PDB file of C-alpha atoms and ligand atoms in Angstrom:
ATOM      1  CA  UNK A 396      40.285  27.511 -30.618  1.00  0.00           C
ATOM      2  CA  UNK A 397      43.264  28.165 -28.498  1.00  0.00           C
ATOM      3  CA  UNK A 398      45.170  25.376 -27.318  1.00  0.00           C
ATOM      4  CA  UNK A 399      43.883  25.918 -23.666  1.00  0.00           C
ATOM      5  CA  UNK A 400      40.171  26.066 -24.640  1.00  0.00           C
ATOM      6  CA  UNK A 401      40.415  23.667 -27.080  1.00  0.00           C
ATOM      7  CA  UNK A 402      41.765  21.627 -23.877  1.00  0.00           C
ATOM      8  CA  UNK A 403      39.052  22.426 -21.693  1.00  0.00           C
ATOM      9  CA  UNK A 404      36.611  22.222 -24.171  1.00  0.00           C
ATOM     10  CA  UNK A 405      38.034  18.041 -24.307  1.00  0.00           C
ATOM     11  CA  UNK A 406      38.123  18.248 -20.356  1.00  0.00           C
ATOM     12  CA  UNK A 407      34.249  19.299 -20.615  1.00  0.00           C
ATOM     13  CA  UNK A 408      33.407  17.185 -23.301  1.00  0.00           C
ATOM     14  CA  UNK A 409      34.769  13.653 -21.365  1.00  0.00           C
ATOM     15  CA  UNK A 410      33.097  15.065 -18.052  1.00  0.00           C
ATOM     16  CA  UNK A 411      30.087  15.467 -19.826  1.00  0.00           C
ATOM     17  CA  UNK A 412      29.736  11.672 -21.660  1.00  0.00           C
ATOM     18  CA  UNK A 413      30.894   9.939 -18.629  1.00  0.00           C
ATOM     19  CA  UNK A 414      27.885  11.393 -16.418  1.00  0.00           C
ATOM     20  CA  UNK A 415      25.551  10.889 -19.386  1.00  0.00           C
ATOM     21  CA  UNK A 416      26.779   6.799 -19.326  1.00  0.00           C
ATOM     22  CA  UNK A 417      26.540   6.688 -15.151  1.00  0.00           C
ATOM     23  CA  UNK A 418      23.170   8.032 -15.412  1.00  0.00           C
ATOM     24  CA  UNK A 419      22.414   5.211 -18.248  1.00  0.00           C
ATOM     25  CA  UNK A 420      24.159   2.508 -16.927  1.00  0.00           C
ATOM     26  CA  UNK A 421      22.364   3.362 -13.433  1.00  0.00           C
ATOM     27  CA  UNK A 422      18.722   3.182 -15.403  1.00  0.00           C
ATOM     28  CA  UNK A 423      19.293   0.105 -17.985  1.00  0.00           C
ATOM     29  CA  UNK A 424      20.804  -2.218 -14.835  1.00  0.00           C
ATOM     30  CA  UNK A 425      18.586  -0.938 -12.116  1.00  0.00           C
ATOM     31  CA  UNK A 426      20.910  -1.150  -9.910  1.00  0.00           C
ATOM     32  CA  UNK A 427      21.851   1.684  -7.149  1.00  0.00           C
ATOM     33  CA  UNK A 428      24.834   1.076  -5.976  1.00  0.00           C
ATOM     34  CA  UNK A 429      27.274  -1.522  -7.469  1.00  0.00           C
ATOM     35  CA  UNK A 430      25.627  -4.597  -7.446  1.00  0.00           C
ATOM     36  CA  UNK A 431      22.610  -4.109  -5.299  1.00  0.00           C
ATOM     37  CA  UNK A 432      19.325  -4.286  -6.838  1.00  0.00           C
ATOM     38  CA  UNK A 433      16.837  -1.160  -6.035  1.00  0.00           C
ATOM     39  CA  UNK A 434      13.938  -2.663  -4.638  1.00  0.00           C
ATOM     40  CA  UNK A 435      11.039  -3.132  -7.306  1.00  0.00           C
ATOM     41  CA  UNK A 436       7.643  -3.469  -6.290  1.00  0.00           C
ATOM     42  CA  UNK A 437       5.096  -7.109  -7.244  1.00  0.00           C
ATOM     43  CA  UNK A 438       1.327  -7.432  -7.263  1.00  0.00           C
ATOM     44  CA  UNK A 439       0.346 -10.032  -5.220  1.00  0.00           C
ATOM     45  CA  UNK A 440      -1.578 -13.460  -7.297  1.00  0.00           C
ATOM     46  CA  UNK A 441      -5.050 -12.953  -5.922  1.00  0.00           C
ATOM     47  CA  UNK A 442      -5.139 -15.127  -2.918  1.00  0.00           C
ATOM     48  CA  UNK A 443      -9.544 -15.937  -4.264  1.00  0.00           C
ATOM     49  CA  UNK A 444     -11.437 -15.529  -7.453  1.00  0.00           C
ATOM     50  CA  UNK A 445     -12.967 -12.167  -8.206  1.00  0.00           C
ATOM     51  CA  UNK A 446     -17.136 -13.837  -7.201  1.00  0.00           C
ATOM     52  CA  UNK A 447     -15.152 -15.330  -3.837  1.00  0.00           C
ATOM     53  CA  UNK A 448     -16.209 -12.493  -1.735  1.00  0.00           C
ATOM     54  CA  UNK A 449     -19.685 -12.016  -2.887  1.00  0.00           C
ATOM     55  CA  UNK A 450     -22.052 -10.506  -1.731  1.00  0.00           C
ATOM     56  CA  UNK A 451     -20.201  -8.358   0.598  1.00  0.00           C
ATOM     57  CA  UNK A 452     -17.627  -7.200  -2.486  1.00  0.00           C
ATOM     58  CA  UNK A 453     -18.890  -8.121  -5.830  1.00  0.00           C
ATOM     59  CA  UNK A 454     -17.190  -9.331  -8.639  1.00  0.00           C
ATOM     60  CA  UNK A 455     -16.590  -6.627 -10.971  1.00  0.00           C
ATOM     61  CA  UNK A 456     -15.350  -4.037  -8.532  1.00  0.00           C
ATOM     62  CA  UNK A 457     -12.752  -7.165  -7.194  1.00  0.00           C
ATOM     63  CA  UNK A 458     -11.651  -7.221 -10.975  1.00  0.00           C
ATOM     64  CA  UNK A 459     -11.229  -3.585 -11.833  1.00  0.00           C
ATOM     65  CA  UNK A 460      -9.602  -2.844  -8.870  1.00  0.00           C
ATOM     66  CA  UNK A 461      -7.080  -5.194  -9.092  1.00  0.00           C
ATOM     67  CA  UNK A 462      -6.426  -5.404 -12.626  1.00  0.00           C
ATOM     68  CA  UNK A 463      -6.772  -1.616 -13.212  1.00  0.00           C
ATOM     69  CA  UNK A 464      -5.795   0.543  -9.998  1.00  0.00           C
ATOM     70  CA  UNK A 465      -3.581  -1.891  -8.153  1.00  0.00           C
ATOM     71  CA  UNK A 466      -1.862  -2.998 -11.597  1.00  0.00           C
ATOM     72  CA  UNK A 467      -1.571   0.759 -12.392  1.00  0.00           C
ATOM     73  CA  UNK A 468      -0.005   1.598  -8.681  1.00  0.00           C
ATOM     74  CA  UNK A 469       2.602  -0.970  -9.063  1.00  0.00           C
ATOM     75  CA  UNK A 470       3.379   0.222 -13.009  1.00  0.00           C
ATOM     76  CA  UNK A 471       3.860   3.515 -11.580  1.00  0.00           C
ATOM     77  CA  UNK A 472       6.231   3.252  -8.635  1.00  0.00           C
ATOM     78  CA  UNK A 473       8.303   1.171 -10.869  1.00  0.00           C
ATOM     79  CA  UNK A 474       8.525   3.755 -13.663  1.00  0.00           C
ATOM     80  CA  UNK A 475       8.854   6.050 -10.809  1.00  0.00           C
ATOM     81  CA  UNK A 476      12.323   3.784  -9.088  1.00  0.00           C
ATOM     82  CA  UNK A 477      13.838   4.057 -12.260  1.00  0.00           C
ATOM     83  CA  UNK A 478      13.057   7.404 -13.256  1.00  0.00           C
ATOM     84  CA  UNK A 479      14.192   8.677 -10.526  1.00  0.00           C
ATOM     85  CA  UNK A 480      16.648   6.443  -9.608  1.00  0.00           C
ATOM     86  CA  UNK A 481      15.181   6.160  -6.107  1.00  0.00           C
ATOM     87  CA  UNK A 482      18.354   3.747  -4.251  1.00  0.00           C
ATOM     88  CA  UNK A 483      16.422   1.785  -1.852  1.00  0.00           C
ATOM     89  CA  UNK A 484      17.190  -2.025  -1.596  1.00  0.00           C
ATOM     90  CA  UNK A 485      14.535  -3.057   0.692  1.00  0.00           C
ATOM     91  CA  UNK A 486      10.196  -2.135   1.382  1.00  0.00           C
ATOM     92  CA  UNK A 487      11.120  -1.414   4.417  1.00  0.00           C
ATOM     93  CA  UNK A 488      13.735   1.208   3.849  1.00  0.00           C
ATOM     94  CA  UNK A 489      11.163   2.915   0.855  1.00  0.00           C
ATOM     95  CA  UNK A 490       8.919   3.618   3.449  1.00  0.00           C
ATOM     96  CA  UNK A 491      11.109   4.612   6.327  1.00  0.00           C
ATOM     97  CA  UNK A 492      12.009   7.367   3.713  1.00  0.00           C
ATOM     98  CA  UNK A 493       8.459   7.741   2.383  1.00  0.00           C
ATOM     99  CA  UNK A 494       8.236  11.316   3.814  1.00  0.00           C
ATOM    100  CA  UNK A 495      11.088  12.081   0.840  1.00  0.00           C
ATOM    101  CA  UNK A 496       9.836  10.419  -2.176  1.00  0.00           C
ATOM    102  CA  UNK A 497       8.103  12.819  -4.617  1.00  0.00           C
ATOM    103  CA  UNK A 498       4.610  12.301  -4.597  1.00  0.00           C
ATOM    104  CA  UNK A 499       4.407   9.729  -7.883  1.00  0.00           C
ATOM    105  CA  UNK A 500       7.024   7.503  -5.934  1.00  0.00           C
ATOM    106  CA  UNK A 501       5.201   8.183  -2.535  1.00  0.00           C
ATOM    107  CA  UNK A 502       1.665   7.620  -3.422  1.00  0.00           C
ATOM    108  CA  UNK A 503       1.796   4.639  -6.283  1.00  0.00           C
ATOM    109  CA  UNK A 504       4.105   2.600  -3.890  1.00  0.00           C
ATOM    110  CA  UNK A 505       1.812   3.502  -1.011  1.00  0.00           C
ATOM    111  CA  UNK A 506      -1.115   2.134  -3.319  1.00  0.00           C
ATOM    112  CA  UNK A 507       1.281  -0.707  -4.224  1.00  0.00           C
ATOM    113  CA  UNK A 508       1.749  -2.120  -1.190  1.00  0.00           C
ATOM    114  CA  UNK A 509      -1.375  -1.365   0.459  1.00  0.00           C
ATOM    115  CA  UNK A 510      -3.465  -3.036  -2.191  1.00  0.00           C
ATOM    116  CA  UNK A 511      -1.366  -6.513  -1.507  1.00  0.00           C
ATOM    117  CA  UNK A 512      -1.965  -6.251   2.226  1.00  0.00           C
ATOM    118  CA  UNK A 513      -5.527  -5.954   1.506  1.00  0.00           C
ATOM    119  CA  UNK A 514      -6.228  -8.868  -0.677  1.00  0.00           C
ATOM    120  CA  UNK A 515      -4.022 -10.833   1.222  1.00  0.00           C
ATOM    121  CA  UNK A 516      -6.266  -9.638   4.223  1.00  0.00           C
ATOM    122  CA  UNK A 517      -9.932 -11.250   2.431  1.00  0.00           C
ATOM    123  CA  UNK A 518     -10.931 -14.483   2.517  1.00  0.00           C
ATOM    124  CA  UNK A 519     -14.696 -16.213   0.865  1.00  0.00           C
ATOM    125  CA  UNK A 520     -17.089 -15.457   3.968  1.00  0.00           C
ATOM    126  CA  UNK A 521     -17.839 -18.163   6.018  1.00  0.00           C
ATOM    127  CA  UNK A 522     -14.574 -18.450   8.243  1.00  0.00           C
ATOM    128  CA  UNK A 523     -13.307 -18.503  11.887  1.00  0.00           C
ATOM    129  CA  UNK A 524     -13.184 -15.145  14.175  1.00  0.00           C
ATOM    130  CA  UNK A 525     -10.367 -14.221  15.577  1.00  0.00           C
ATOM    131  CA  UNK A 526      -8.631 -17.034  18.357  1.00  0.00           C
ATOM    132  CA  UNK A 527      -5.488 -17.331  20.539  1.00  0.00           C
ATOM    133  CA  UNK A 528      -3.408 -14.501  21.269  1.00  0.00           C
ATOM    134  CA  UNK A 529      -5.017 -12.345  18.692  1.00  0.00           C
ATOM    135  CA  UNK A 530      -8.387 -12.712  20.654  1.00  0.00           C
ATOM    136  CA  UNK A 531      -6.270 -12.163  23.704  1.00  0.00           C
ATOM    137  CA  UNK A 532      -4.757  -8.582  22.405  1.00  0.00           C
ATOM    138  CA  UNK A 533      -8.272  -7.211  21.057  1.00  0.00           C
ATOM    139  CA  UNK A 534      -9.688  -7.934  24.522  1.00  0.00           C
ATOM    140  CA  UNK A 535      -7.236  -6.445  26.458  1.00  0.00           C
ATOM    141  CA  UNK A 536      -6.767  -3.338  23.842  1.00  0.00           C
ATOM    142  CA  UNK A 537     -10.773  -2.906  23.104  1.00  0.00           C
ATOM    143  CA  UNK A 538     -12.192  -5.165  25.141  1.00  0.00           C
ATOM    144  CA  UNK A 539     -14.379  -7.415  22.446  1.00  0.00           C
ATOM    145  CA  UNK A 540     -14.204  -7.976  18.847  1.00  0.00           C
ATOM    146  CA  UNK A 541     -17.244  -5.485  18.887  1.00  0.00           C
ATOM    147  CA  UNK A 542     -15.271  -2.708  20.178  1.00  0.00           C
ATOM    148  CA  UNK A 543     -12.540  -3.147  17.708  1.00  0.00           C
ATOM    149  CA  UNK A 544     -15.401  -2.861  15.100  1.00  0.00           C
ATOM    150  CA  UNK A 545     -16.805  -0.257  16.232  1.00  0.00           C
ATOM    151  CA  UNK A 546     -13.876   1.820  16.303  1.00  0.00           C
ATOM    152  CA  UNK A 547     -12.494   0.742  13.305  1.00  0.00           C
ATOM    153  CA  UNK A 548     -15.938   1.408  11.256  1.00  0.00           C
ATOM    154  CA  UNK A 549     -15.966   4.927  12.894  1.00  0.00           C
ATOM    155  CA  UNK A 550     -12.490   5.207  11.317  1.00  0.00           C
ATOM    156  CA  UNK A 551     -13.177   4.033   8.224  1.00  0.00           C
ATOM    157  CA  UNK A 552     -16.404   6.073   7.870  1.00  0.00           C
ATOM    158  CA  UNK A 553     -15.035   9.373   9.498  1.00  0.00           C
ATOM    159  CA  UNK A 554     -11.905   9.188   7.059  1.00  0.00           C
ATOM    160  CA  UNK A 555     -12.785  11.999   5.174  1.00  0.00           C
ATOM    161  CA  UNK A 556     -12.360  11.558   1.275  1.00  0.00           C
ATOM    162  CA  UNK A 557      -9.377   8.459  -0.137  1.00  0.00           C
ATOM    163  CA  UNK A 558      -7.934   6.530   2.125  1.00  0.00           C
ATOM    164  CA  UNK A 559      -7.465   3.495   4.524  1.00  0.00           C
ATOM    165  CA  UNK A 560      -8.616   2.485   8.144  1.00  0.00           C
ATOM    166  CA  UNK A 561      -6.106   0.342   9.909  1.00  0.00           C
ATOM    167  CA  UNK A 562      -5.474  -2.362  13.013  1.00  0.00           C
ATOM    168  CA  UNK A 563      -2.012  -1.782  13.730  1.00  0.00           C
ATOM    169  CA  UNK A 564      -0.138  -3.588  16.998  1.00  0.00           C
ATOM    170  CA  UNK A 565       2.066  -0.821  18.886  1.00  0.00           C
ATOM    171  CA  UNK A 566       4.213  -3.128  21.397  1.00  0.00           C
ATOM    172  CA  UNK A 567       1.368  -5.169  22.957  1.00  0.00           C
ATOM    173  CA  UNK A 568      -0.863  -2.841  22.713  1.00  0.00           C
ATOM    174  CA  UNK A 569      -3.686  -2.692  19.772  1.00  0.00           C
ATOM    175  CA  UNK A 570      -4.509   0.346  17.826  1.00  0.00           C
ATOM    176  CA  UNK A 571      -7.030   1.558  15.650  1.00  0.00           C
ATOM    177  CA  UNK A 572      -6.899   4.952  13.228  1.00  0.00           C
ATOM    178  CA  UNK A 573      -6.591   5.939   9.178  1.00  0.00           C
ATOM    179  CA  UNK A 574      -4.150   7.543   6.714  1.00  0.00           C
ATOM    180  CA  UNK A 575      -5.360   9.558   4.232  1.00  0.00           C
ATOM    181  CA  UNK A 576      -4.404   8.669   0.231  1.00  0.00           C
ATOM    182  CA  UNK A 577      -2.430   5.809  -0.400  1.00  0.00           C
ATOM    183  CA  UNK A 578      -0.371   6.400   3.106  1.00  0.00           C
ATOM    184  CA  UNK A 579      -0.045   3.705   5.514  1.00  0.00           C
ATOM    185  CA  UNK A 580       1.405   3.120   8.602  1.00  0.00           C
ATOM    186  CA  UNK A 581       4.639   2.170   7.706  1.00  0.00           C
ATOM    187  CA  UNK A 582       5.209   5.450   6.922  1.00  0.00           C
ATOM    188  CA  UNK A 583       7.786   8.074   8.297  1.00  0.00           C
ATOM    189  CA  UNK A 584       5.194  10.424   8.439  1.00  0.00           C
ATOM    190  CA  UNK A 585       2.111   8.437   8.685  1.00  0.00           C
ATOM    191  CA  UNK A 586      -0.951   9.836  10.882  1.00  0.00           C
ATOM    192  CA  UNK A 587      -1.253   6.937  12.393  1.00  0.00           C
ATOM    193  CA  UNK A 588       2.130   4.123  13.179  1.00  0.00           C
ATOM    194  CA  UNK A 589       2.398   0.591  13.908  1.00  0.00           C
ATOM    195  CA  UNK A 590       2.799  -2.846  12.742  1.00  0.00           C
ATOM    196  CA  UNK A 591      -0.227  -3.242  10.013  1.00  0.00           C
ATOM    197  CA  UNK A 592      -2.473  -5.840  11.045  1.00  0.00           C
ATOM    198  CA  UNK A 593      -5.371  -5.491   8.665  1.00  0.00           C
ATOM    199  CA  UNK A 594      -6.344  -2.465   6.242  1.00  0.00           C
ATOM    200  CA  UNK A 595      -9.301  -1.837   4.695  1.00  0.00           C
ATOM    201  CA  UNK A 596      -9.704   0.368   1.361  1.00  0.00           C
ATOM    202  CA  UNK A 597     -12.302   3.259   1.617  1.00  0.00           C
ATOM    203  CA  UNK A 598     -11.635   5.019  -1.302  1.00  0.00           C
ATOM    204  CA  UNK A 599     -14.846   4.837  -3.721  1.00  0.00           C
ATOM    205  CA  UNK A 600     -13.505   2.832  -6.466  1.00  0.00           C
ATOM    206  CA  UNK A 601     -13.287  -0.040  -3.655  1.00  0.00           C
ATOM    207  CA  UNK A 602     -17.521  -0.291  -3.164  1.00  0.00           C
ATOM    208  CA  UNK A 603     -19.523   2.957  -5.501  1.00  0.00           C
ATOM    209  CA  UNK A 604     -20.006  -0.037  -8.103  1.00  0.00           C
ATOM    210  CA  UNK A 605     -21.931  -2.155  -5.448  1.00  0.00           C
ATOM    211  CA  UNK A 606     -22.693   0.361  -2.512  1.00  0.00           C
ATOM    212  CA  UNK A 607     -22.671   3.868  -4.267  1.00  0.00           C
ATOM    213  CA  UNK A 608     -22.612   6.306  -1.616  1.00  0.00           C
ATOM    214  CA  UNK A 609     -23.125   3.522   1.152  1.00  0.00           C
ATOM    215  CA  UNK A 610     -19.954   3.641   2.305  1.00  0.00           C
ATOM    216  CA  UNK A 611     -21.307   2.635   6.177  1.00  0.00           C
ATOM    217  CA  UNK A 612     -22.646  -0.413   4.697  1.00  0.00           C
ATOM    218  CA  UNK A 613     -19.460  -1.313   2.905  1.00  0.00           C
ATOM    219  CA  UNK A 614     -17.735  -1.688   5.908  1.00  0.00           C
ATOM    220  CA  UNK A 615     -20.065  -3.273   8.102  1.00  0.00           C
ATOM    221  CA  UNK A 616     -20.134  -6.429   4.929  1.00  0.00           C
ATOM    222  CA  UNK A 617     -16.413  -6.163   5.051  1.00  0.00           C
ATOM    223  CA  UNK A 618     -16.039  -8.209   8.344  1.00  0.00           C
ATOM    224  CA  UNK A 619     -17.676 -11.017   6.497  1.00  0.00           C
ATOM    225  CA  UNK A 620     -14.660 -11.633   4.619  1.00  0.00           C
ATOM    226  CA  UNK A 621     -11.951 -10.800   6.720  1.00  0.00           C
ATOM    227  CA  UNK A 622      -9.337 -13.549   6.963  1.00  0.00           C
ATOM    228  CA  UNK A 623      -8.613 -13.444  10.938  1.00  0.00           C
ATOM    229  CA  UNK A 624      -5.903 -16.599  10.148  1.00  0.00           C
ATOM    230  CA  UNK A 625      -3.865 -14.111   7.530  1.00  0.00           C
ATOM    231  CA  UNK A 626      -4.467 -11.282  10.736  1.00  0.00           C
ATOM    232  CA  UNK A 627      -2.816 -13.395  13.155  1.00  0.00           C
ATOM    233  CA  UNK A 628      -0.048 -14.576  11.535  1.00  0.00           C
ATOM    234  CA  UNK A 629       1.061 -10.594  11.257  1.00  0.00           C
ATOM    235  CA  UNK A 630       1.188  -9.936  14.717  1.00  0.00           C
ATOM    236  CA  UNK A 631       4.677 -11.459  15.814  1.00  0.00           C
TER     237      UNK A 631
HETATM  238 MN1  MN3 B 540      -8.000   0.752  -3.961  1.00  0.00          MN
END
């Protein structure tokens, strides 16, 4: 090797090793930039026991869907942040940027997040409707709880294949509509935008166990266990 080659060949060499110990260093601390944590994604403790919500979701599909699909969703994002090293510091800037994840980041923190705002969202059956200013915005949006229901089954039912009907506020106003997948309205490029207010899961592994292909009547026992109190407290 000639002196010059043998000096670019160092040149290379050093390049080469110091992005090799960024990349690592960025990995082992999880960190994206210097000294911020990349946001990680938490299951939510189970806010009832699995038999809470019977009959209207039964045990064992309350079980295996949390401690098999939602645990898996929240595995996977994570594995996805750092193998990607995906930078974001905060839930809400991961989703503002959802429509640039790649699709293992995308849909797993979708299914992540969505899965928390649903049990968070069920309560054991037996509890108030909604009251106060919540009543007050589903009248003037739909005009009665019923309407909301109504549209919101439709949505849930018409949802072709996976994928979640919502109650989102827009401003003042109300809305009713459904992503497909593990989307949701937080979403840059969701189908349907707003502030979630309540979300309900329609893909099968939420109800074949119980309902097969019953999806209608799913839906119609899911109002038995909504938690109107949790609802409330999201609309600001
Ligand atoms: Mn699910």
């Amino acid at each position: 090797m000639k002196d010059n080659s043998r000096r670019q060949f160092i040149k290379n060499t050093i390049a080469a090793t110091a992005a090799v110990t960024v990349g690592t260093s960025l990995i082992d601390s999880s960190t994206a930039f210097a000294g911020v944590e990349a946001f990680k994604f938490t299951q939510v403790t189970l806010p009832f026991k699995y038999a809470d919500l019977e009959p209207n979701i039964d045990a064992l599909t309350n079980e295996i869907h949390y401690t098999k699909h939602h645990t898996a969703y929240i595995k996977n994002v994570n594995d996805a942040i750092v193998a990607e090293n995906i930078p974001y510091t905060s839930e809400k800037q991961f989703f503002d940027n959802a429509s640039k994840l790649s699709a293992k980041a995308r849909n797993n923190a979708g299914g992540a997040w969505n899965h928390n705002f649903f049990w968070e969202s069920l309560r054991a059956p037996g509890g108030a409707g909604p009251q106060g200013k919540l009543l007050d915005a589903i009248n003037s949006s739909f005009g009665s709880i019923d309407k909301l229901k109504e549209q919101f089954n439709d949505a849930a039912t018409k949802r072709f294949g996976s994928g979640w009907a919502w109650l989102v506020a827009d401003g003042n106003k109300l809305k009713i509509g459904s992503t497909a997948n593990q989307d949701n309205p937080l979403f840059d490029n969701a189908e349907l935008k707003g502030t979630p207010l309540l979300g309900l899961d329609v893909w099968e592994h939420a109800y074949y166990l119980k309902y097969q292909n019953r999806r209608p009547e799913y839906i119609a026992n899911f109002w038995n266990v909504v938690n109107w109190d949790k609802v409330a407290s999201r609309l600001s």
